[in-house]
PDB file of C-alpha atoms in Angstrom:
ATOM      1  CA  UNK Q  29     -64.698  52.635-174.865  1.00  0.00           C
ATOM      2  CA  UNK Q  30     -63.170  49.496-175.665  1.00  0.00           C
ATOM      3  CA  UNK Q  31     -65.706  47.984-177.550  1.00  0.00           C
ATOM      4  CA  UNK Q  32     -66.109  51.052-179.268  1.00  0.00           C
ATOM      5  CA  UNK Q  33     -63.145  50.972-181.124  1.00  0.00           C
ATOM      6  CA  UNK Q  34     -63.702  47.106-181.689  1.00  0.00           C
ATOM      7  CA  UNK Q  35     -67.008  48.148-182.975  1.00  0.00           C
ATOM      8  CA  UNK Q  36     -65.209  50.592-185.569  1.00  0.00           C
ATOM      9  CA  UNK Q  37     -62.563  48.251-186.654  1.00  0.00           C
ATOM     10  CA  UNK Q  38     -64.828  45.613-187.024  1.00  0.00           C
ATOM     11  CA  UNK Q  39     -67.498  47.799-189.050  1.00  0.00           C
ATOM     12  CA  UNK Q  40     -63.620  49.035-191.606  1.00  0.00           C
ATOM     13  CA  UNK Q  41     -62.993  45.276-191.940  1.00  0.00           C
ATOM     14  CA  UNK Q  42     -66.591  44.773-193.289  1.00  0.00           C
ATOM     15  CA  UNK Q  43     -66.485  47.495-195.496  1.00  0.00           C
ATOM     16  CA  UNK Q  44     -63.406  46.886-196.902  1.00  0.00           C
ATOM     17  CA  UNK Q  45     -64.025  43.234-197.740  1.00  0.00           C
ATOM     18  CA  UNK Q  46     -67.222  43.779-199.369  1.00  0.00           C
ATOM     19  CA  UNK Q  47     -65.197  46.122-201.591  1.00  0.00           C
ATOM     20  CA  UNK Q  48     -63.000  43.576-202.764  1.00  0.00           C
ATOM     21  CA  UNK Q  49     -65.813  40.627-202.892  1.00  0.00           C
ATOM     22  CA  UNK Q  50     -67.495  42.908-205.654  1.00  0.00           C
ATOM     23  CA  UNK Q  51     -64.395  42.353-207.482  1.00  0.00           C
ATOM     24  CA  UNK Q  52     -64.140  39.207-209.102  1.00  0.00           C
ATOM     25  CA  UNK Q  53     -60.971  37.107-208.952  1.00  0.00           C
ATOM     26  CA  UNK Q  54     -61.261  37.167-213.022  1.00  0.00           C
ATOM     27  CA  UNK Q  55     -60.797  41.145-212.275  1.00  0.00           C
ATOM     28  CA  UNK Q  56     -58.067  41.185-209.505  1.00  0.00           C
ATOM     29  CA  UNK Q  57     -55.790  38.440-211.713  1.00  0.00           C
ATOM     30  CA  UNK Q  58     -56.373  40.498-214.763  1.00  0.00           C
ATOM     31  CA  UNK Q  59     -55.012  43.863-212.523  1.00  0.00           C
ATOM     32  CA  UNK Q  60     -52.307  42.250-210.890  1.00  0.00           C
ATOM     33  CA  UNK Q  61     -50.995  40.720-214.689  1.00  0.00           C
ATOM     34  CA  UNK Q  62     -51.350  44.003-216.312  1.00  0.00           C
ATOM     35  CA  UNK Q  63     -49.509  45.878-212.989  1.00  0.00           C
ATOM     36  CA  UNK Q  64     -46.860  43.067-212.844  1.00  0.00           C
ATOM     37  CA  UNK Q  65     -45.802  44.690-216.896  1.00  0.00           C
ATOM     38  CA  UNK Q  66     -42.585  46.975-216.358  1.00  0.00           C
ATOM     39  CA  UNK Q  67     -43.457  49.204-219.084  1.00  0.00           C
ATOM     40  CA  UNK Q  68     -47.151  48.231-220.697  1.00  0.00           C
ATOM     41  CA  UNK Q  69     -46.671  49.155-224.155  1.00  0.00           C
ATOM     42  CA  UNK Q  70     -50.200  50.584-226.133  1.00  0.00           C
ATOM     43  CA  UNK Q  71     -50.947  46.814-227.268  1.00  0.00           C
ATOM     44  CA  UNK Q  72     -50.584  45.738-223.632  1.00  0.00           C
ATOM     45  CA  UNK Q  73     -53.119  48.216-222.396  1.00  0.00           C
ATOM     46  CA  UNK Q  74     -55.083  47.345-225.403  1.00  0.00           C
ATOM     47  CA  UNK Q  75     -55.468  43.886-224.839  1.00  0.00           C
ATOM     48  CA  UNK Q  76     -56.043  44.411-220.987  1.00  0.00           C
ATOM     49  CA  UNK Q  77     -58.668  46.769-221.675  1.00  0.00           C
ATOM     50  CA  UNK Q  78     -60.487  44.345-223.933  1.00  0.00           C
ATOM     51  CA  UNK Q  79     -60.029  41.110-221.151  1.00  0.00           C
ATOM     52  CA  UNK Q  80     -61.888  43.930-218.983  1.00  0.00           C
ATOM     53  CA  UNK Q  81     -64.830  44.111-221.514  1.00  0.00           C
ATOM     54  CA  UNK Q  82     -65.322  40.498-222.237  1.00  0.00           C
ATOM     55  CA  UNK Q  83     -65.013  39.955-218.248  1.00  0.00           C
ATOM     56  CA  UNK Q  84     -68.078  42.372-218.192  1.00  0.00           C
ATOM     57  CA  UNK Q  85     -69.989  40.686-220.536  1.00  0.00           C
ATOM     58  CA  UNK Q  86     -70.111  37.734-219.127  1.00  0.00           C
ATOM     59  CA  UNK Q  87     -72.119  39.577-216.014  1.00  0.00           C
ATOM     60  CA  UNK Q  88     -75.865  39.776-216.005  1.00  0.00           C
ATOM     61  CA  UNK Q  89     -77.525  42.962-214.644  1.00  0.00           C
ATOM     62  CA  UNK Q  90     -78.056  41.469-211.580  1.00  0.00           C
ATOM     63  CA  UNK Q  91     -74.338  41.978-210.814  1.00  0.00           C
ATOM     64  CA  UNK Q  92     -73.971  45.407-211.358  1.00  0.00           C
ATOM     65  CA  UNK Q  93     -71.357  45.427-208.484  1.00  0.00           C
ATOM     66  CA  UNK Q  94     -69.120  43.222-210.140  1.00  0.00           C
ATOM     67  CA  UNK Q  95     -69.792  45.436-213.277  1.00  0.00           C
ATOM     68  CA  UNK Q  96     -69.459  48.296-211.558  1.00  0.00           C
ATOM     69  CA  UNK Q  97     -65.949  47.686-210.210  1.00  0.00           C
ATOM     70  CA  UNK Q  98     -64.528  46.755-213.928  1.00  0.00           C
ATOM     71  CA  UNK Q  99     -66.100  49.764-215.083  1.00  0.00           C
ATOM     72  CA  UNK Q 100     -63.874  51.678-212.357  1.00  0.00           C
ATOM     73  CA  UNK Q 101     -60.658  49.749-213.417  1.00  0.00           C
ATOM     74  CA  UNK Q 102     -61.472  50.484-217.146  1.00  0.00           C
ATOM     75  CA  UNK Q 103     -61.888  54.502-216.722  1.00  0.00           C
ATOM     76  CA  UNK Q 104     -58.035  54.375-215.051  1.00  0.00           C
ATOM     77  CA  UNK Q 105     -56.714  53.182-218.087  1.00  0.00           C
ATOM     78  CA  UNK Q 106     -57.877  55.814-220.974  1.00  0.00           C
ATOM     79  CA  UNK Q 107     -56.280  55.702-224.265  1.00  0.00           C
ATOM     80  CA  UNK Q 108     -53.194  58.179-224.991  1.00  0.00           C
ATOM     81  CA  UNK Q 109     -53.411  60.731-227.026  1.00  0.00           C
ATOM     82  CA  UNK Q 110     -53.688  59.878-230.979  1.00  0.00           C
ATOM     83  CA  UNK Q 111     -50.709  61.863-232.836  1.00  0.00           C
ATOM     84  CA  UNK Q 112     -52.630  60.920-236.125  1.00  0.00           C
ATOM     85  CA  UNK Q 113     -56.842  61.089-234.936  1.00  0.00           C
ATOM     86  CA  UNK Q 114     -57.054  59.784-238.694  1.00  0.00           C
ATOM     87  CA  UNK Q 115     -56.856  56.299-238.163  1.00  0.00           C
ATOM     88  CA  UNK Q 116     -59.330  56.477-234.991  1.00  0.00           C
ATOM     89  CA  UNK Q 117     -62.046  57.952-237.207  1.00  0.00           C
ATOM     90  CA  UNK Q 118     -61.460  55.647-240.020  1.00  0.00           C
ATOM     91  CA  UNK Q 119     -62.092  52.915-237.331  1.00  0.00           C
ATOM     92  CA  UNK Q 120     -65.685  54.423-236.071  1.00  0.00           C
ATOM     93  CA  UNK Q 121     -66.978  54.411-239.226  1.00  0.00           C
ATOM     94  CA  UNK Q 122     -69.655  51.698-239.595  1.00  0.00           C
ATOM     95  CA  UNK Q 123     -72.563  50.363-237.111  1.00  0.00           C
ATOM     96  CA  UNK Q 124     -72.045  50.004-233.687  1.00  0.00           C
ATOM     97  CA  UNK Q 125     -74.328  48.693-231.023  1.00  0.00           C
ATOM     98  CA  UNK Q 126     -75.144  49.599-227.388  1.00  0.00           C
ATOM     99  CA  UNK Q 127     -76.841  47.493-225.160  1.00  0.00           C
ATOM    100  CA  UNK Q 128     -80.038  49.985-226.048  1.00  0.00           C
ATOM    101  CA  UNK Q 129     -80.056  50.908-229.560  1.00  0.00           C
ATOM    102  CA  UNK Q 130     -77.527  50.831-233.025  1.00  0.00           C
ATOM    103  CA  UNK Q 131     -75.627  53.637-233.843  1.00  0.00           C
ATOM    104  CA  UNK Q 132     -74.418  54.495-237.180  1.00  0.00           C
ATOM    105  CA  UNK Q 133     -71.148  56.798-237.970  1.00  0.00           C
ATOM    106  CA  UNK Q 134     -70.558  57.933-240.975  1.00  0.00           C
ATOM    107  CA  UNK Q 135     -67.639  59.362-242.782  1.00  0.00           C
ATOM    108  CA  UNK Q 136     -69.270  62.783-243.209  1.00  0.00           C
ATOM    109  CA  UNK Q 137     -68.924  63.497-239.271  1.00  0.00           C
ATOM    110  CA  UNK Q 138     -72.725  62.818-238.823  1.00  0.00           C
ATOM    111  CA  UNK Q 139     -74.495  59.919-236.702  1.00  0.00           C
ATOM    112  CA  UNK Q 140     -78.101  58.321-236.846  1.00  0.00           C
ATOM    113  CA  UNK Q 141     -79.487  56.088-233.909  1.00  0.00           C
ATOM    114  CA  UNK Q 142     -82.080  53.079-234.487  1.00  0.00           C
ATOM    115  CA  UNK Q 143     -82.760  53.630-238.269  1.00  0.00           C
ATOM    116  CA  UNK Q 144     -79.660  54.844-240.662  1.00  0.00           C
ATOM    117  CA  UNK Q 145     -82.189  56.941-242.072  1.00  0.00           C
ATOM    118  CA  UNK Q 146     -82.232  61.096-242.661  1.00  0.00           C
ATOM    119  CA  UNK Q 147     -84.812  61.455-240.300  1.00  0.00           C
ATOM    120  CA  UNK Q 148     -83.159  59.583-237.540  1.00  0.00           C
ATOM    121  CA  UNK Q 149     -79.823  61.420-237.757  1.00  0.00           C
ATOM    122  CA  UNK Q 150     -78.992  62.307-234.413  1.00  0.00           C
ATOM    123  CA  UNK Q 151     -75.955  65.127-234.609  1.00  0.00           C
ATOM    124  CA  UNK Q 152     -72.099  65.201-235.282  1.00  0.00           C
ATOM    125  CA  UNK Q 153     -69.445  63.615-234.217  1.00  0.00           C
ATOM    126  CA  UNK Q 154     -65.675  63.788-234.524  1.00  0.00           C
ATOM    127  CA  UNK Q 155     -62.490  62.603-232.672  1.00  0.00           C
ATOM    128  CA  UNK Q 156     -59.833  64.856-231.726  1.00  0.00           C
ATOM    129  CA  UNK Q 157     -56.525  63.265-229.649  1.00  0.00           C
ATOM    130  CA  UNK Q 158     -58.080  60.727-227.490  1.00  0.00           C
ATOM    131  CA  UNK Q 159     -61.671  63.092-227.223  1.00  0.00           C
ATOM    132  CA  UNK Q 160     -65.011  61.782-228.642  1.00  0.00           C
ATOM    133  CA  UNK Q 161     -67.161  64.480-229.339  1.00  0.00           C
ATOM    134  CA  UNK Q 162     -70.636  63.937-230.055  1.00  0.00           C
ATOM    135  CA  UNK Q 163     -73.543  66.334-230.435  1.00  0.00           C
ATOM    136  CA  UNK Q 164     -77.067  66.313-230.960  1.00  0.00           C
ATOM    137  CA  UNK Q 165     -79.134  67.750-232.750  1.00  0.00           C
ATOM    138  CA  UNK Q 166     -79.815  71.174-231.850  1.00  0.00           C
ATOM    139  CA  UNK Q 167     -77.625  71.220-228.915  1.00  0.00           C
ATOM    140  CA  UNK Q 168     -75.014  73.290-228.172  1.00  0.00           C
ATOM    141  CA  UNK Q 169     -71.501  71.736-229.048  1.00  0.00           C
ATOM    142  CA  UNK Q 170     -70.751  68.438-227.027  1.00  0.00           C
ATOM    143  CA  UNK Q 171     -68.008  68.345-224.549  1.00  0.00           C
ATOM    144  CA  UNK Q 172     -65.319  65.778-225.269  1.00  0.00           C
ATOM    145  CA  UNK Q 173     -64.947  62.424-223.306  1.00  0.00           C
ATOM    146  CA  UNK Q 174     -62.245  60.247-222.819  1.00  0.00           C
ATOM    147  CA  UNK Q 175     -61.883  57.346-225.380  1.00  0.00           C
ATOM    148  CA  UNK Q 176     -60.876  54.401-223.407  1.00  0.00           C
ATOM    149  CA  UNK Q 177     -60.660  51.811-225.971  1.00  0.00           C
ATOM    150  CA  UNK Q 178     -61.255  51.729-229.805  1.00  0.00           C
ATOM    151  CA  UNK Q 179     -60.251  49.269-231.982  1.00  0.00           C
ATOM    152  CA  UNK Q 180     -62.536  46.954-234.783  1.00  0.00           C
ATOM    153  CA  UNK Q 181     -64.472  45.399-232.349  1.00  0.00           C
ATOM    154  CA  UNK Q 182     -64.902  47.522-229.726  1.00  0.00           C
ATOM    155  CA  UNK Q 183     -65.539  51.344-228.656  1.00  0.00           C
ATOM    156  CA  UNK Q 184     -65.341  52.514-224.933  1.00  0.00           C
ATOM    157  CA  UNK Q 185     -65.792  55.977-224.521  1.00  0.00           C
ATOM    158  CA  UNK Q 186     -66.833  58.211-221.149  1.00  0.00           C
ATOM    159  CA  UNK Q 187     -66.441  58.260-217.690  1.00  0.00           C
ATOM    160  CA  UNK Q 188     -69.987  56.387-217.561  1.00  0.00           C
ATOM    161  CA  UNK Q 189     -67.699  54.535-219.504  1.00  0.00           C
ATOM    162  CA  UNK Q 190     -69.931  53.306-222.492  1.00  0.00           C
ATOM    163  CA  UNK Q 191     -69.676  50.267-224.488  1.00  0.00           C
ATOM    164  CA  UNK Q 192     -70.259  49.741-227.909  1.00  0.00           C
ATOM    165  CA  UNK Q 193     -69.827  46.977-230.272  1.00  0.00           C
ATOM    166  CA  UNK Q 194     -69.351  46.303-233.840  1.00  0.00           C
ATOM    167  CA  UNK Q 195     -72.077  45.092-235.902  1.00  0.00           C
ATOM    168  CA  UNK Q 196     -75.711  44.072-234.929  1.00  0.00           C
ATOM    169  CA  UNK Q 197     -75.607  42.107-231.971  1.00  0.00           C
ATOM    170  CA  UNK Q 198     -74.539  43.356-228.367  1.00  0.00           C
ATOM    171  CA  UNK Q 199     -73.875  40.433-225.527  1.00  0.00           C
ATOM    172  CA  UNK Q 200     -75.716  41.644-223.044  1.00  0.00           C
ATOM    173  CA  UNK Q 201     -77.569  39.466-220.758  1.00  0.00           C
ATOM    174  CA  UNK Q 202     -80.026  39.572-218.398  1.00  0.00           C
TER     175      UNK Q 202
END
């Protein structure tokens, strides 16, 4: 009976510490800054958010754990709601890139993957409070998801969540 219960506590110990050694220290200092804030303003959150990213860029995919556990922190953390969703769409507008492919948004509401061409237009998209919506083509409409992060650099979107950056070149290594 004894070692029963030895056997349990021992086996919650395990599984709690290989919980927190998929977190990097980079991660936990990062958390315990931001949670240390009386009153994070939006530019706090902001920045935090975008320490999170960089963190999990500098991961290759063979530490999806570690990835994995700032992708959990960065879902907590979505942005408010806009009061003026003007300024967010003015900000998607351009190319961004995924670890997979380019995506192009374009003033109209409509988006094109891998070529900005007519034939590769992909659907609609719009913003609405903090929701990204996002169809394709010939599906029904698209659900909203939570924007986590958007600013000129960077768009985090989804409870997946996915990352996007500006321009041509996503860090993403192997």
């Amino acid at each position: 009976m004894m070692s029963t219960r030895i056997a349990i506590l021992v086996t919650a110990i395990a599984v709690a510490t290989s919980a927190v050694t998929q977190e990097p220290k980079e991660l936990r200092d990062a958390r315990r800054q931001f949670e240390s804030l009386n009153h994070p303003s939006e530019a706090d959150r902001v920045r935090y958010i975008t320490r999170l990213v960089r963190l999990r860029e500098s991961f290759t995919r063979a530490e999806y754990k570690i990835m994995e556990a700032i992708d959990a922190e960065v879902i907590r953390h979505p942005m408010p709601v806009a009061p003026d969703t003007r300024i967010l769409v003015k900000r998607l507008i351009g190319r961004w890139q995924s670890p997979r492919r380019p995506y192009f948004y374009h003033p109209d509401g409509t988006w094109a993957s891998n070529e900005d061409t007519p034939e590769d237009t992909g659907g609609t998209w719009r913003i609405e409070g903090n929701q990204f919506f996002q169809n394709y083509r010939g599906d029904t409409p698209a659900h909203g998801e939570k924007i986590i992060l958007l600013t000129t650099t960077d768009f985090v979107y989804g409870a997946g969540p996915y990352y996007l950056r500006r321009g041509t070149a996503f860090p993403w290594r192997d």
